[in-house]
């Protein structure tokens, strides 16, 4: 079945540094990628939607200059948390769809801790 | 936009009993309703889904029912086992043409199955 590989699974960084999270679709072309964040004991909240080759569409309240999304190819999307601060500590999850697959394929998530 | 309500937030059952989780949605245009199981520190795992042209779907111990008129859908797990313990999320989205829209999640149900 469809697989999305997400890396890294865990990252600890110092406040003020930037962190890049990658999601790769291994056996299908991900025309659309969704990025979510999840705080402890809460649901997944959509941050942004990106279509391959286009600028991402951000949800209300999500800073596009802080959460930089690149979806330059059909198999790779990245989320860069710029100048991370402790309040950005969270679980980030990507999800991909394609016209050939009915449904969504989720990555395994990235636990970001900013110290 | 779409809003998904999920109940209960926590559910404790004895091993072997059945568990039922219910969700309602607001947007009548939604036509895809997946259920996900999430274990601690991992991404969501699809356990079953249903499309709006079907009223019920079953896969071994898991079943989902959909009532389009009332705009609610339910997850049924029979013969529960301790390994079923996890957080379960319902979700809703629209599929139009070859594109899949945003997936809107319920707040989750923490299921505990006691041996």
CSV table of C-alpha atoms in Angstrom, one decimal:
chain,number,residue,atom,x,y,z
A,1,UNK,CA,0.0,0.0,0.0
A,2,UNK,CA,0.9,3.7,-0.1
A,3,UNK,CA,3.6,4.7,2.3
A,4,UNK,CA,4.8,8.1,3.5
A,5,UNK,CA,8.2,8.2,5.2
A,6,UNK,CA,8.6,11.1,7.7
A,7,UNK,CA,11.9,12.2,9.1
A,8,UNK,CA,13.2,12.8,11.7
A,9,UNK,CA,11.0,11.0,14.2
A,10,UNK,CA,12.3,13.1,17.0
A,11,UNK,CA,14.3,16.3,17.1
A,12,UNK,CA,15.5,18.5,20.0
A,13,UNK,CA,16.8,22.0,19.0
A,14,UNK,CA,17.8,25.1,20.8
A,15,UNK,CA,15.5,28.1,20.8
A,16,UNK,CA,16.2,30.4,17.8
A,17,UNK,CA,17.4,27.6,15.4
A,18,UNK,CA,15.5,26.2,12.4
A,19,UNK,CA,14.3,22.7,12.0
A,20,UNK,CA,13.4,20.9,8.8
A,21,UNK,CA,11.0,18.0,8.6
A,22,UNK,CA,10.7,15.8,5.5
A,23,UNK,CA,7.9,13.7,4.1
A,24,UNK,CA,8.5,11.4,1.2
A,25,UNK,CA,5.9,9.4,-0.6
A,26,UNK,CA,7.6,6.1,-1.4
A,27,UNK,CA,5.4,4.4,-4.0
A,28,UNK,CA,3.0,7.0,-5.2
A,29,UNK,CA,2.9,10.6,-6.4
A,30,UNK,CA,1.7,12.9,-3.7
A,31,UNK,CA,-0.1,15.7,-5.5
A,32,UNK,CA,-1.4,17.2,-2.3
A,33,UNK,CA,0.3,17.2,1.1
A,34,UNK,CA,-1.3,18.3,4.4
A,35,UNK,CA,0.6,19.3,7.5
A,36,UNK,CA,-0.8,18.9,10.9
A,37,UNK,CA,0.3,19.7,14.4
A,38,UNK,CA,-0.9,17.9,17.5
A,39,UNK,CA,-0.5,19.0,21.1
A,40,UNK,CA,-0.6,16.4,23.9
A,41,UNK,CA,-4.0,14.8,24.4
A,42,UNK,CA,-5.5,16.9,21.6
A,43,UNK,CA,-6.6,16.3,18.1
A,44,UNK,CA,-4.8,16.9,14.9
A,45,UNK,CA,-5.0,20.5,13.7
A,46,UNK,CA,-4.5,21.3,10.1
A,47,UNK,CA,-1.7,23.8,9.5
A,48,UNK,CA,-1.4,24.1,5.8
A,49,UNK,CA,-2.2,22.4,2.5
A,50,UNK,CA,0.3,22.3,-0.4
A,51,UNK,CA,-0.1,21.1,-4.0
A,52,UNK,CA,3.0,20.1,-5.9
A,53,UNK,CA,4.6,23.1,-7.6
A,54,UNK,CA,2.3,25.7,-5.9
A,55,UNK,CA,2.5,27.8,-2.8
A,56,UNK,CA,1.0,26.3,0.3
A,57,UNK,CA,-2.3,27.5,1.7
A,58,UNK,CA,-2.2,28.2,5.4
A,59,UNK,CA,-5.0,27.9,7.9
A,60,UNK,CA,-6.0,30.9,9.9
A,61,UNK,CA,-3.6,31.7,12.7
A,62,UNK,CA,-0.7,29.8,11.2
A,63,UNK,CA,2.3,32.0,10.4
A,64,UNK,CA,3.5,31.3,6.9
A,65,UNK,CA,6.9,33.0,7.6
A,66,UNK,CA,7.5,30.7,10.5
A,67,UNK,CA,6.2,27.4,9.1
A,68,UNK,CA,7.8,27.2,5.6
A,69,UNK,CA,6.4,24.5,3.4
A,70,UNK,CA,8.0,23.4,0.2
A,71,UNK,CA,6.4,20.9,-2.1
A,72,UNK,CA,8.7,21.1,-5.1
A,73,UNK,CA,8.3,17.5,-6.3
A,74,UNK,CA,5.6,14.8,-6.4
A,75,UNK,CA,7.4,12.7,-3.8
A,76,UNK,CA,8.8,15.2,-1.3
A,77,UNK,CA,7.4,17.9,0.9
A,78,UNK,CA,9.2,19.7,3.7
A,79,UNK,CA,8.2,21.8,6.7
A,80,UNK,CA,10.7,24.1,8.1
A,81,UNK,CA,10.1,25.6,11.5
A,82,UNK,CA,12.0,28.9,11.4
A,83,UNK,CA,13.5,30.4,14.5
A,84,UNK,CA,11.8,27.8,16.7
A,85,UNK,CA,10.7,28.7,20.2
A,86,UNK,CA,9.5,26.5,23.1
A,87,UNK,CA,5.9,27.1,22.2
A,88,UNK,CA,6.5,25.4,18.8
A,89,UNK,CA,7.2,22.2,20.6
A,90,UNK,CA,4.7,19.7,19.3
A,91,UNK,CA,4.0,16.6,17.3
A,92,UNK,CA,4.0,17.4,13.5
A,93,UNK,CA,2.4,15.0,11.1
A,94,UNK,CA,2.2,15.0,7.3
A,95,UNK,CA,-0.5,13.4,5.1
A,96,UNK,CA,-0.5,12.8,1.4
A,97,UNK,CA,-3.1,12.2,-1.2
A,98,UNK,CA,-3.1,11.5,-4.9
A,99,UNK,CA,-5.8,11.2,-7.6
A,100,UNK,CA,-5.1,7.4,-7.8
A,101,UNK,CA,-5.5,6.8,-4.1
A,102,UNK,CA,-8.8,7.2,-2.3
A,103,UNK,CA,-8.0,8.5,1.1
A,104,UNK,CA,-5.0,9.9,3.0
A,105,UNK,CA,-1.6,8.4,3.8
A,106,UNK,CA,-0.1,9.6,7.0
A,107,UNK,CA,3.6,9.9,8.0
A,108,UNK,CA,4.7,8.6,11.4
A,109,UNK,CA,5.1,12.0,12.9
A,110,UNK,CA,7.9,14.2,14.2
A,111,UNK,CA,8.2,15.1,17.9
A,112,UNK,CA,9.8,18.5,18.1
A,113,UNK,CA,11.2,19.8,21.4
A,114,UNK,CA,12.6,23.3,21.5
A,115,UNK,CA,14.7,24.0,24.6
B,1,UNK,CA,-16.7,24.9,7.1
B,2,UNK,CA,-16.9,21.3,8.3
B,3,UNK,CA,-17.2,20.6,12.0
B,4,UNK,CA,-16.9,17.1,13.4
B,5,UNK,CA,-18.1,16.2,17.0
B,6,UNK,CA,-16.9,13.0,18.6
B,7,UNK,CA,-18.2,11.2,21.7
B,8,UNK,CA,-17.3,10.0,24.2
B,9,UNK,CA,-13.9,11.5,24.9
B,10,UNK,CA,-13.0,8.5,27.1
B,11,UNK,CA,-14.3,4.9,27.0
B,12,UNK,CA,-13.4,2.0,29.3
B,13,UNK,CA,-14.6,-1.5,28.5
B,14,UNK,CA,-13.9,-5.0,29.7
B,15,UNK,CA,-12.0,-7.3,27.4
B,16,UNK,CA,-14.5,-9.1,25.1
B,17,UNK,CA,-17.1,-6.4,25.3
B,18,UNK,CA,-18.1,-4.1,22.5
B,19,UNK,CA,-17.1,-0.5,22.1
B,20,UNK,CA,-19.0,2.2,20.2
B,21,UNK,CA,-17.8,5.7,19.3
B,22,UNK,CA,-20.1,8.2,17.6
B,23,UNK,CA,-19.4,11.2,15.4
B,24,UNK,CA,-21.5,13.9,13.8
B,25,UNK,CA,-20.6,16.2,11.0
B,26,UNK,CA,-22.0,19.5,9.8
B,27,UNK,CA,-21.3,19.7,6.1
B,28,UNK,CA,-23.6,17.7,3.9
B,29,UNK,CA,-21.1,17.8,1.1
B,30,UNK,CA,-18.7,15.6,3.0
B,31,UNK,CA,-18.5,12.2,1.4
B,32,UNK,CA,-15.6,10.4,2.9
B,33,UNK,CA,-15.4,9.3,6.6
B,34,UNK,CA,-12.3,7.5,7.8
B,35,UNK,CA,-11.5,6.2,11.3
B,36,UNK,CA,-8.0,6.3,12.7
B,37,UNK,CA,-6.3,4.6,15.6
B,38,UNK,CA,-3.4,6.5,17.1
B,39,UNK,CA,-0.9,5.0,19.6
B,40,UNK,CA,1.3,7.1,21.7
B,41,UNK,CA,4.1,8.9,19.7
B,42,UNK,CA,2.9,7.5,16.4
B,43,UNK,CA,1.0,8.8,13.4
B,44,UNK,CA,-2.7,8.0,12.8
B,45,UNK,CA,-3.4,4.5,11.3
B,46,UNK,CA,-6.4,4.0,9.1
B,47,UNK,CA,-8.6,1.2,10.5
B,48,UNK,CA,-11.7,1.6,8.4
B,49,UNK,CA,-13.4,4.1,6.2
B,50,UNK,CA,-16.7,4.6,4.5
B,51,UNK,CA,-17.9,6.6,1.6
B,52,UNK,CA,-21.3,8.4,1.4
B,53,UNK,CA,-22.8,5.9,-1.0
B,54,UNK,CA,-22.6,3.1,1.5
B,55,UNK,CA,-24.5,2.8,4.8
B,56,UNK,CA,-22.4,0.2,6.5
B,57,UNK,CA,-19.0,-1.5,6.2
B,58,UNK,CA,-17.4,-4.3,8.2
B,59,UNK,CA,-13.9,-5.6,8.5
B,60,UNK,CA,-13.6,-8.5,10.9
B,61,UNK,CA,-14.2,-7.0,14.4
B,62,UNK,CA,-14.6,-3.5,13.2
B,63,UNK,CA,-17.6,-1.9,11.6
B,64,UNK,CA,-18.7,1.6,10.6
B,65,UNK,CA,-22.2,2.8,10.0
B,66,UNK,CA,-23.2,6.0,8.3
B,67,UNK,CA,-26.5,7.9,8.4
B,68,UNK,CA,-26.3,10.6,5.8
B,69,UNK,CA,-29.7,12.1,6.7
B,70,UNK,CA,-28.8,12.6,10.3
B,71,UNK,CA,-25.1,13.3,9.4
B,72,UNK,CA,-23.6,10.9,11.9
B,73,UNK,CA,-21.4,7.9,11.7
B,74,UNK,CA,-20.3,5.4,14.3
B,75,UNK,CA,-17.4,3.0,14.9
B,76,UNK,CA,-18.2,-0.4,16.4
B,77,UNK,CA,-15.5,-2.7,17.8
B,78,UNK,CA,-16.6,-6.1,18.9
B,79,UNK,CA,-14.8,-8.6,21.1
B,80,UNK,CA,-12.4,-5.9,22.3
B,81,UNK,CA,-8.8,-6.9,23.2
B,82,UNK,CA,-6.2,-5.0,25.3
B,83,UNK,CA,-4.3,-4.2,22.1
B,84,UNK,CA,-7.3,-2.2,21.0
B,85,UNK,CA,-6.5,0.4,23.7
B,86,UNK,CA,-5.5,3.6,21.9
B,87,UNK,CA,-7.0,7.0,20.9
B,88,UNK,CA,-9.5,6.8,18.0
B,89,UNK,CA,-10.3,9.7,15.8
B,90,UNK,CA,-13.1,10.1,13.3
B,91,UNK,CA,-12.8,12.4,10.4
B,92,UNK,CA,-14.7,13.8,7.4
B,93,UNK,CA,-13.7,15.2,4.1
B,94,UNK,CA,-14.9,15.9,0.6
B,95,UNK,CA,-13.6,14.1,-2.5
B,96,UNK,CA,-14.4,16.0,-5.7
B,97,UNK,CA,-13.1,14.8,-9.0
B,98,UNK,CA,-9.6,13.4,-8.4
B,99,UNK,CA,-8.9,15.7,-5.5
B,100,UNK,CA,-9.2,15.0,-1.8
B,101,UNK,CA,-10.1,18.0,0.4
B,102,UNK,CA,-9.0,18.9,3.9
B,103,UNK,CA,-9.6,16.1,6.5
B,104,UNK,CA,-11.4,17.5,9.5
B,105,UNK,CA,-10.9,15.5,12.7
B,106,UNK,CA,-13.0,14.9,15.8
B,107,UNK,CA,-11.4,15.5,19.2
B,108,UNK,CA,-10.7,11.8,19.7
B,109,UNK,CA,-11.8,9.0,22.1
B,110,UNK,CA,-9.3,7.3,24.4
B,111,UNK,CA,-10.3,3.7,24.5
B,112,UNK,CA,-9.1,1.5,27.4
B,113,UNK,CA,-9.7,-2.2,27.3
B,114,UNK,CA,-9.3,-3.9,30.7
B,115,UNK,CA,-8.1,-7.5,30.8
